[in-house]
Every structure is written in structure tokens, then in C-alpha cells.
Short mmCIF file of C-alpha atoms (C1' of nucleotides) in Angstrom, two decimals:
data_model
loop_
_atom_site.label_atom_id
_atom_site.label_comp_id
_atom_site.label_asym_id
_atom_site.label_seq_id
_atom_site.Cartn_x
_atom_site.Cartn_y
_atom_site.Cartn_z
CA UNK A 834 0.00 0.00 0.00
CA UNK A 835 2.74 2.46 0.95
CA UNK A 836 4.43 1.99 -2.41
CA UNK A 837 1.13 2.44 -4.22
CA UNK A 838 0.37 5.71 -2.44
CA UNK A 839 3.85 6.96 -3.23
CA UNK A 840 3.12 6.27 -6.90
CA UNK A 841 -0.32 7.93 -6.91
CA UNK A 842 1.05 10.95 -5.03
CA UNK A 843 3.75 11.24 -7.70
CA UNK A 844 1.07 11.11 -10.39
CA UNK A 845 -1.19 13.67 -8.71
CA UNK A 846 0.55 16.72 -10.16
CA UNK A 847 0.16 17.69 -13.80
CA UNK A 848 3.75 18.91 -14.18
CA UNK A 849 5.00 15.50 -13.08
CA UNK A 850 2.64 13.74 -15.50
CA UNK A 851 3.96 16.02 -18.25
CA UNK A 852 7.51 14.99 -17.35
CA UNK A 853 6.63 11.30 -17.58
CA UNK A 854 4.99 11.79 -20.96
CA UNK A 855 7.97 13.76 -22.25
CA UNK A 856 10.15 10.79 -21.33
CA UNK A 857 7.92 8.15 -22.89
CA UNK A 858 9.80 8.42 -26.21
CA UNK A 859 13.25 8.14 -24.73
CA UNK A 860 15.66 9.78 -22.31
CA UNK A 861 16.03 13.53 -21.97
CA UNK A 862 18.41 15.91 -20.28
CA UNK A 863 17.21 18.00 -17.30
CA UNK A 864 17.84 21.23 -19.22
CA UNK A 865 15.43 20.05 -21.93
CA UNK A 866 12.77 19.24 -19.33
CA UNK A 867 13.27 22.64 -17.69
CA UNK A 868 12.75 24.30 -21.08
CA UNK A 869 9.62 22.21 -21.69
CA UNK A 870 7.89 23.03 -18.41
CA UNK A 871 9.14 26.60 -18.14
CA UNK A 872 9.67 26.27 -14.39
CA UNK A 873 12.67 27.06 -12.20
CA UNK A 874 15.44 24.42 -12.36
CA UNK A 875 15.09 23.72 -8.65
CA UNK A 876 11.37 23.06 -9.06
CA UNK A 877 11.88 20.67 -11.97
CA UNK A 878 14.64 18.90 -10.08
CA UNK A 879 12.32 18.40 -7.12
CA UNK A 880 9.60 16.93 -9.35
CA UNK A 881 12.14 14.56 -10.90
CA UNK A 882 13.27 13.47 -7.45
CA UNK A 883 9.69 12.64 -6.49
CA UNK A 884 9.18 10.59 -9.67
CA UNK A 885 12.49 8.85 -9.12
CA UNK A 886 11.69 8.05 -5.51
CA UNK A 887 8.42 6.45 -6.68
CA UNK A 888 10.60 4.35 -9.03
CA UNK A 889 8.84 5.63 -12.12
CA UNK A 890 12.02 7.09 -13.65
CA UNK A 891 15.74 6.56 -13.33
CA UNK A 892 18.73 8.73 -14.22
CA UNK A 893 22.19 8.52 -15.69
CA UNK A 894 25.00 11.04 -15.45
CA UNK A 895 27.10 11.97 -18.45
CA UNK A 896 29.60 14.67 -17.67
CA UNK A 897 27.77 17.77 -16.52
CA UNK A 898 24.48 16.51 -17.83
CA UNK A 899 21.92 14.26 -16.19
CA UNK A 900 19.59 12.21 -18.35
CA UNK A 901 16.30 10.89 -17.07
CA UNK A 902 14.23 8.10 -18.58
CA UNK A 903 11.29 5.88 -17.72
CA UNK A 904 12.52 3.23 -15.28
CA UNK A 905 13.17 0.11 -17.36
CA UNK A 906 13.11 -2.17 -14.35
CA UNK A 907 10.18 -0.50 -12.63
CA UNK A 908 8.17 -2.55 -10.12
CA UNK A 909 4.99 -4.25 -11.37
CA UNK A 910 2.87 -1.56 -9.69
CA UNK A 911 4.96 1.23 -11.23
CA UNK A 912 4.70 -0.39 -14.67
CA UNK A 913 0.92 -0.60 -14.39
CA UNK A 914 0.78 3.01 -13.23
CA UNK A 915 2.88 4.17 -16.18
CA UNK A 916 0.56 2.30 -18.55
CA UNK A 917 -2.36 4.11 -16.96
CA UNK A 918 -0.72 7.51 -17.40
CA UNK A 919 0.18 6.98 -21.04
CA UNK A 920 -3.20 5.36 -21.77
CA UNK A 921 -5.12 8.25 -20.26
CA UNK A 922 -3.25 11.41 -21.20
CA UNK A 923 -1.03 10.66 -24.23
CA UNK A 924 -3.52 12.22 -26.60
CA UNK A 925 -4.64 15.09 -24.38
CA UNK A 926 -4.25 18.60 -25.75
CA UNK A 927 -1.67 19.49 -23.14
CA UNK A 928 0.58 16.53 -23.92
CA UNK A 929 0.26 16.92 -27.69
CA UNK A 930 1.32 20.53 -27.27
CA UNK A 931 4.29 19.38 -25.19
CA UNK A 932 5.21 16.83 -27.86
CA UNK A 933 5.29 19.59 -30.48
CA UNK A 934 7.30 21.86 -28.22
CA UNK A 935 9.79 19.06 -27.53
CA UNK A 936 10.40 18.66 -31.26
CA UNK A 937 11.47 22.31 -31.31
CA UNK A 938 13.59 21.91 -28.19
CA UNK A 939 15.41 18.94 -29.68
CA UNK A 940 16.31 21.02 -32.75
CA UNK A 941 18.37 23.28 -30.50
CA UNK A 942 21.54 21.58 -29.24
CA UNK A 943 21.90 20.99 -25.52
CA UNK A 944 24.84 23.43 -25.27
CA UNK A 945 22.92 26.20 -26.96
CA UNK A 946 19.80 25.41 -24.95
CA UNK A 947 21.58 25.91 -21.63
CA UNK A 948 23.19 29.13 -22.77
CA UNK A 949 19.77 30.30 -23.96
CA UNK A 950 18.31 29.75 -20.49
CA UNK A 951 20.77 32.29 -19.11
CA UNK A 952 19.87 34.87 -21.70
CA UNK A 953 16.21 34.84 -20.81
CA UNK A 954 14.95 38.43 -20.35
CA UNK B 79 -5.56 15.78 -18.27
CA UNK B 80 -7.66 17.65 -15.71
CA UNK B 81 -9.88 14.63 -15.22
CA UNK B 82 -6.86 12.37 -14.89
CA UNK B 83 -5.28 14.57 -12.20
CA UNK B 84 -8.56 14.64 -10.31
CA UNK B 85 -8.51 10.84 -10.33
CA UNK B 86 -4.88 10.51 -9.23
CA UNK B 87 -5.41 13.11 -6.49
CA UNK B 88 -8.36 11.06 -5.28
CA UNK B 89 -6.17 7.95 -5.24
CA UNK B 90 -3.27 9.64 -3.44
CA UNK B 91 -4.65 9.12 0.06
CA UNK B 92 -4.62 5.69 1.70
CA UNK B 93 -7.95 6.17 3.48
CA UNK B 94 -9.62 6.82 0.12
CA UNK B 95 -7.97 3.75 -1.41
CA UNK B 96 -9.24 1.73 1.55
CA UNK B 97 -12.75 3.05 0.89
CA UNK B 98 -12.59 2.00 -2.76
CA UNK B 99 -11.37 -1.46 -1.83
CA UNK B 100 -14.11 -1.84 0.77
CA UNK B 101 -16.64 -1.09 -1.96
CA UNK B 102 -15.16 -3.49 -4.52
CA UNK B 103 -17.42 -6.31 -3.29
CA UNK B 104 -20.61 -4.28 -3.36
CA UNK B 105 -22.32 -1.25 -1.91
CA UNK B 106 -21.96 -0.18 1.70
CA UNK B 107 -23.61 2.31 4.02
CA UNK B 108 -21.65 5.35 5.23
CA UNK B 109 -21.95 4.18 8.84
CA UNK B 110 -20.21 0.94 7.91
CA UNK B 111 -17.40 2.83 6.19
CA UNK B 112 -17.01 5.11 9.23
CA UNK B 113 -16.70 2.05 11.45
CA UNK B 114 -14.13 0.52 9.10
CA UNK B 115 -11.81 3.53 8.95
CA UNK B 116 -12.34 4.65 12.54
CA UNK B 117 -12.41 8.32 11.52
CA UNK B 118 -14.86 11.11 12.28
CA UNK B 119 -18.06 10.96 10.18
CA UNK B 120 -17.33 14.36 8.68
CA UNK B 121 -13.90 13.20 7.57
CA UNK B 122 -15.22 10.05 5.93
CA UNK B 123 -17.96 12.02 4.24
CA UNK B 124 -15.39 14.39 2.77
CA UNK B 125 -13.31 11.50 1.43
CA UNK B 126 -16.41 10.01 -0.17
CA UNK B 127 -17.23 13.36 -1.78
CA UNK B 128 -13.74 13.52 -3.30
CA UNK B 129 -14.05 9.99 -4.70
CA UNK B 130 -17.50 10.77 -6.02
CA UNK B 131 -16.36 13.98 -7.66
CA UNK B 132 -13.64 12.00 -9.44
CA UNK B 133 -16.46 9.72 -10.67
CA UNK B 134 -14.95 6.66 -9.03
CA UNK B 135 -18.00 6.00 -6.86
CA UNK B 136 -21.69 6.86 -6.90
CA UNK B 137 -24.33 6.91 -4.18
CA UNK B 138 -27.93 6.05 -3.54
CA UNK B 139 -30.17 7.26 -0.74
CA UNK B 140 -32.48 4.91 1.12
CA UNK B 141 -34.32 6.61 3.93
CA UNK B 142 -31.83 7.99 6.40
CA UNK B 143 -29.03 5.91 4.99
CA UNK B 144 -26.73 6.59 2.07
CA UNK B 145 -25.15 3.70 0.20
CA UNK B 146 -22.00 4.12 -1.83
CA UNK B 147 -20.69 1.81 -4.53
CA UNK B 148 -18.11 1.70 -7.29
CA UNK B 149 -19.40 3.82 -10.18
CA UNK B 150 -20.86 1.35 -12.69
CA UNK B 151 -20.80 3.85 -15.51
CA UNK B 152 -17.40 5.32 -14.69
CA UNK B 153 -15.46 7.02 -17.47
CA UNK B 154 -12.83 4.95 -19.33
CA UNK B 155 -10.07 6.67 -17.38
CA UNK B 156 -11.81 6.07 -14.07
CA UNK B 157 -12.34 2.40 -14.94
CA UNK B 158 -8.66 1.95 -15.76
CA UNK B 159 -7.72 3.71 -12.53
CA UNK B 160 -10.00 1.43 -10.51
CA UNK B 161 -8.40 -1.61 -12.15
CA UNK B 162 -5.02 -0.25 -11.16
CA UNK B 163 -6.08 0.21 -7.54
CA UNK B 164 -7.57 -3.26 -7.18
CA UNK B 165 -4.67 -4.85 -9.08
CA UNK B 166 -2.07 -3.20 -6.88
CA UNK B 167 -3.46 -3.23 -3.35
CA UNK B 168 -6.19 -5.89 -3.12
CA UNK B 169 -3.82 -8.35 -1.49
CA UNK B 170 -1.90 -5.88 0.67
CA UNK B 171 -1.87 -6.50 4.42
CA UNK B 172 -3.85 -3.36 5.11
CA UNK B 173 -6.67 -4.26 2.73
CA UNK B 174 -6.84 -7.91 3.84
CA UNK B 175 -7.16 -6.65 7.41
CA UNK B 176 -9.95 -4.31 6.28
CA UNK B 177 -11.67 -7.21 4.51
CA UNK B 178 -11.66 -9.23 7.74
CA UNK B 179 -12.88 -6.26 9.75
CA UNK B 180 -15.69 -5.66 7.27
CA UNK B 181 -16.90 -9.25 7.74
CA UNK B 182 -17.30 -8.44 11.45
CA UNK B 183 -18.99 -5.13 10.74
CA UNK B 184 -21.49 -6.79 8.42
CA UNK B 185 -22.43 -9.23 11.22
CA UNK B 186 -23.72 -6.28 13.23
CA UNK B 187 -26.93 -4.83 11.80
CA UNK B 188 -26.86 -1.25 10.55
CA UNK B 189 -29.24 -0.09 13.27
CA UNK B 190 -27.12 -1.56 16.02
CA UNK B 191 -23.95 -0.27 14.37
CA UNK B 192 -25.14 3.33 14.41
CA UNK B 193 -26.28 3.05 18.02
CA UNK B 194 -22.90 1.50 18.88
CA UNK B 195 -21.11 4.54 17.45
CA UNK B 196 -22.80 6.69 20.08
CA UNK B 197 -21.82 4.36 22.89
CA UNK B 198 -18.11 4.55 22.08
CA UNK B 199 -16.02 5.01 25.26
"C1'" DA C 1344 -45.35 19.43 14.73
"C1'" DC C 1345 -41.46 17.41 17.30
"C1'" DT C 1346 -37.78 14.58 18.04
"C1'" DT C 1347 -34.32 11.45 16.60
"C1'" DC C 1348 -30.85 10.04 13.91
"C1'" DA C 1349 -27.64 9.47 9.54
"C1'" DT C 1350 -25.13 12.17 6.90
"C1'" DT C 1351 -23.19 16.51 5.02
"C1'" DT C 1352 -21.47 21.22 5.28
"C1'" DC C 1353 -18.84 24.71 7.59
"C1'" DG C 1354 -15.06 26.74 10.13
"C1'" DT C 1355 -10.72 26.02 12.18
"C1'" DT C 1356 -6.14 24.07 12.75
"C1'" DA C 1357 -1.85 21.56 11.83
"C1'" DA C 1358 0.70 19.39 8.28
"C1'" DT C 1359 1.97 18.92 3.50
"C1'" DT C 1360 3.05 20.62 -0.98
"C1'" DG C 1361 4.51 23.45 -5.13
"C1'" DG C 1362 6.85 27.27 -6.21
"C1'" DC C 1363 11.09 30.30 -6.07
"C1'" DG C 1364 15.94 32.04 -5.34
"C1'" DA C 1365 20.35 31.34 -2.96
"C1'" DA C 1366 23.80 28.41 -1.75
"C1'" DG C 1367 26.07 23.93 -2.47
"C1'" DT C 1368 28.04 19.99 -5.32
"C1'" DA C 1369 30.34 18.08 -9.04
"C1'" DT C 1370 32.26 17.95 -13.66
"C1'" DA C 1371 34.65 19.99 -17.82
"C1'" DG C 1372 37.75 23.07 -19.70
"C1'" DA C 1373 41.28 26.96 -19.48
"C1'" DT D 501 43.91 25.34 -9.72
"C1'" DC D 502 40.55 28.43 -11.10
"C1'" DT D 503 36.24 29.34 -13.56
"C1'" DA D 504 32.07 28.17 -15.77
"C1'" DT D 505 28.31 25.24 -15.98
"C1'" DA D 506 24.48 21.67 -14.98
"C1'" DC D 507 22.07 20.19 -11.55
"C1'" DT D 508 20.57 19.49 -6.60
"C1'" DT D 509 19.73 20.84 -1.85
"C1'" DC D 510 18.14 24.19 1.40
"C1'" DG D 511 15.22 27.67 3.35
"C1'" DC D 512 11.37 30.22 2.75
"C1'" DC D 513 6.42 31.50 1.52
"C1'" DA D 514 1.66 30.85 -0.23
"C1'" DA D 515 -1.71 27.52 -1.22
"C1'" DT D 516 -3.73 23.11 -0.44
"C1'" DT D 517 -5.23 19.35 2.37
"C1'" DA D 518 -6.67 16.00 6.13
"C1'" DA D 519 -8.43 16.04 10.39
"C1'" DC D 520 -11.85 17.45 13.91
"C1'" DG D 521 -16.17 19.29 16.26
"C1'" DA D 522 -20.21 22.17 15.76
"C1'" DA D 523 -23.98 23.33 13.17
"C1'" DA D 524 -27.12 22.33 9.25
"C1'" DT D 525 -29.92 19.17 6.43
"C1'" DG D 526 -33.25 15.86 5.69
"C1'" DA D 527 -35.87 11.64 6.35
"C1'" DA D 528 -38.65 8.57 9.94
"C1'" DG D 529 -41.10 7.60 13.78
"C1'" DT D 530 -43.97 9.56 17.73
#
DNA sequence: ACTTCATTTCGTTAATTGGCGAAGTATAGA
DNA sequence: TCTATACTTCGCCAATTAACGAAATGAAGT
């Protein structure tokens, strides 16, 4: 039960659901997820920690970058929960909009993307 | 997305998950659910309202009593979510304990149960 | 009509949560 | 070794939430 509640709590915020959906097509760097959500880096990092703690995602370090992806060896409950998420919201307006935005984000290189974040305003 | 978040928020509290599981074998009266959870009537009522608003349960009035049950005509998302709940926690210790307690509660009649609530302590 | 009783609504309180910016950590490059 | 950079942790604030008891609602029995 405790594990299940941890999973549902993780899923009970739309920004976290957006993060999971963004990762459903493969791993992404934190800076790309920050750009997608348009939130402060610290906020995005916190959301990622919550998803990771619920064992829905895992991460990998490569130099200065950290890549997150859907947890390949997620628990049975986590796997079922991920299926639910993707089954319910994959074709929602919000997620389709995110998908389109991510295409644009991927066109920019990671290096340029991070520099761009600094230039904002 | 909004509907989905409303569902996951509803599922992100263990008392509400316990309520759903209690109802998975058929409808129950509020007084029986109060006895099961051991919480204040107003608290249980609020939890039921949240579950109902997420379209996971529905209710029926019969005289002074109100019976709740799993929503038979739940939305596709709600149905999938209910499957997830039952698939993940039906055989957890907490729910098995609740199942046993409910057998005892059902032995007491509703009338006696409500009177018993007053006699507490 | 009046009372009783099952449930809900309201108001309050303590705890949790989502957001941010500042400070901290760790890695790459000069 | 010093700086820049990518991310995380910490400390704070505003908003939300779970809990309760008191008051309101509404149906039955007297």
C-alpha cells in the first residue's frame, strides 16, 4: 500500500505527468525538461526526485548533464501506473502541445539550450 | 488531463484507497465505512465526496441511509484507474485486514452499528 | 409538529506541498 | 587550480489538504 500511495502521489501533479509523458519516447536531459515546463530548475529537479523516488524514472550522469528516462526495471505496480498515465493522457491537448514543443527543443543543441536559459529576459 | 489529475489526487490518500477497496465487493452504508476507517463521520464524508467527484463511486439514498458503490458507468479513465487500484493493493496486508474487519462489521446490523457509534467510550 | 438520527457542510487548525531564489556539489575546460 | 556550468539541496512563503467538532440538512417515527 505504501508503495502504491507513493506512486499515486507522484502522479497527482500535472507537471510530473507532463515529465513522464515527455520521457515516454526516450531519455532527456534535465535542461530540456526545464525548457519544456518553463519552471525554475530547482522546481523541476524536485519533481524529478519525487518521480524517481516512486521508481517511475531513473537517471544517468554523463559529464555535466543528467539524463532521465522511464525506469526500465520498474516494479509491477509502477509499470501498471505508467501504462495508466500513457493510456489516459497521451492524446490530451496538453501533452500533444508538449510533444510539439519538444520537437522544437530537440532542434536546439543541448549546449545552446543551456546558454539560452541564461539569456532569458 | 484535468480529469486524470482529479482521479490521481483522489487515489493519493490511503484512506480513500481503503474506501474503494471496501466497496469493490458491493455497496456499503456510510456508517459501515465510518466504522471501518475509525475516523470522524465528517472526515469520511469528505473523502467520499472527493471519490464521487472524481467519478470513481456513486451513491444512492435509502431513507436515512446513504449507500455508496463503485461507479458502474465510470469514465474509461476512471475504470482503468479502478483496475489499477484493485490490481495493486487488493492483497496488501492493510486491505486484507480491512476485509476481515468488514466481515465483522457486516455481522452487526446497521441499526445496532449506528447506536454503537454513540456508545463509544 | 417534534424529536431522533444518519449524513453533510462549515469553520478552524496543523501538516503537506509546489513554487522560487540562494547556496552547495560536481564535472569539464582553461 | 581556477572558472564556468548543470544540476541538486536548502530555506522560505503561499496555497492546499486531512483532520476534527459544531452546526445544518433531511428523512422517519412519535
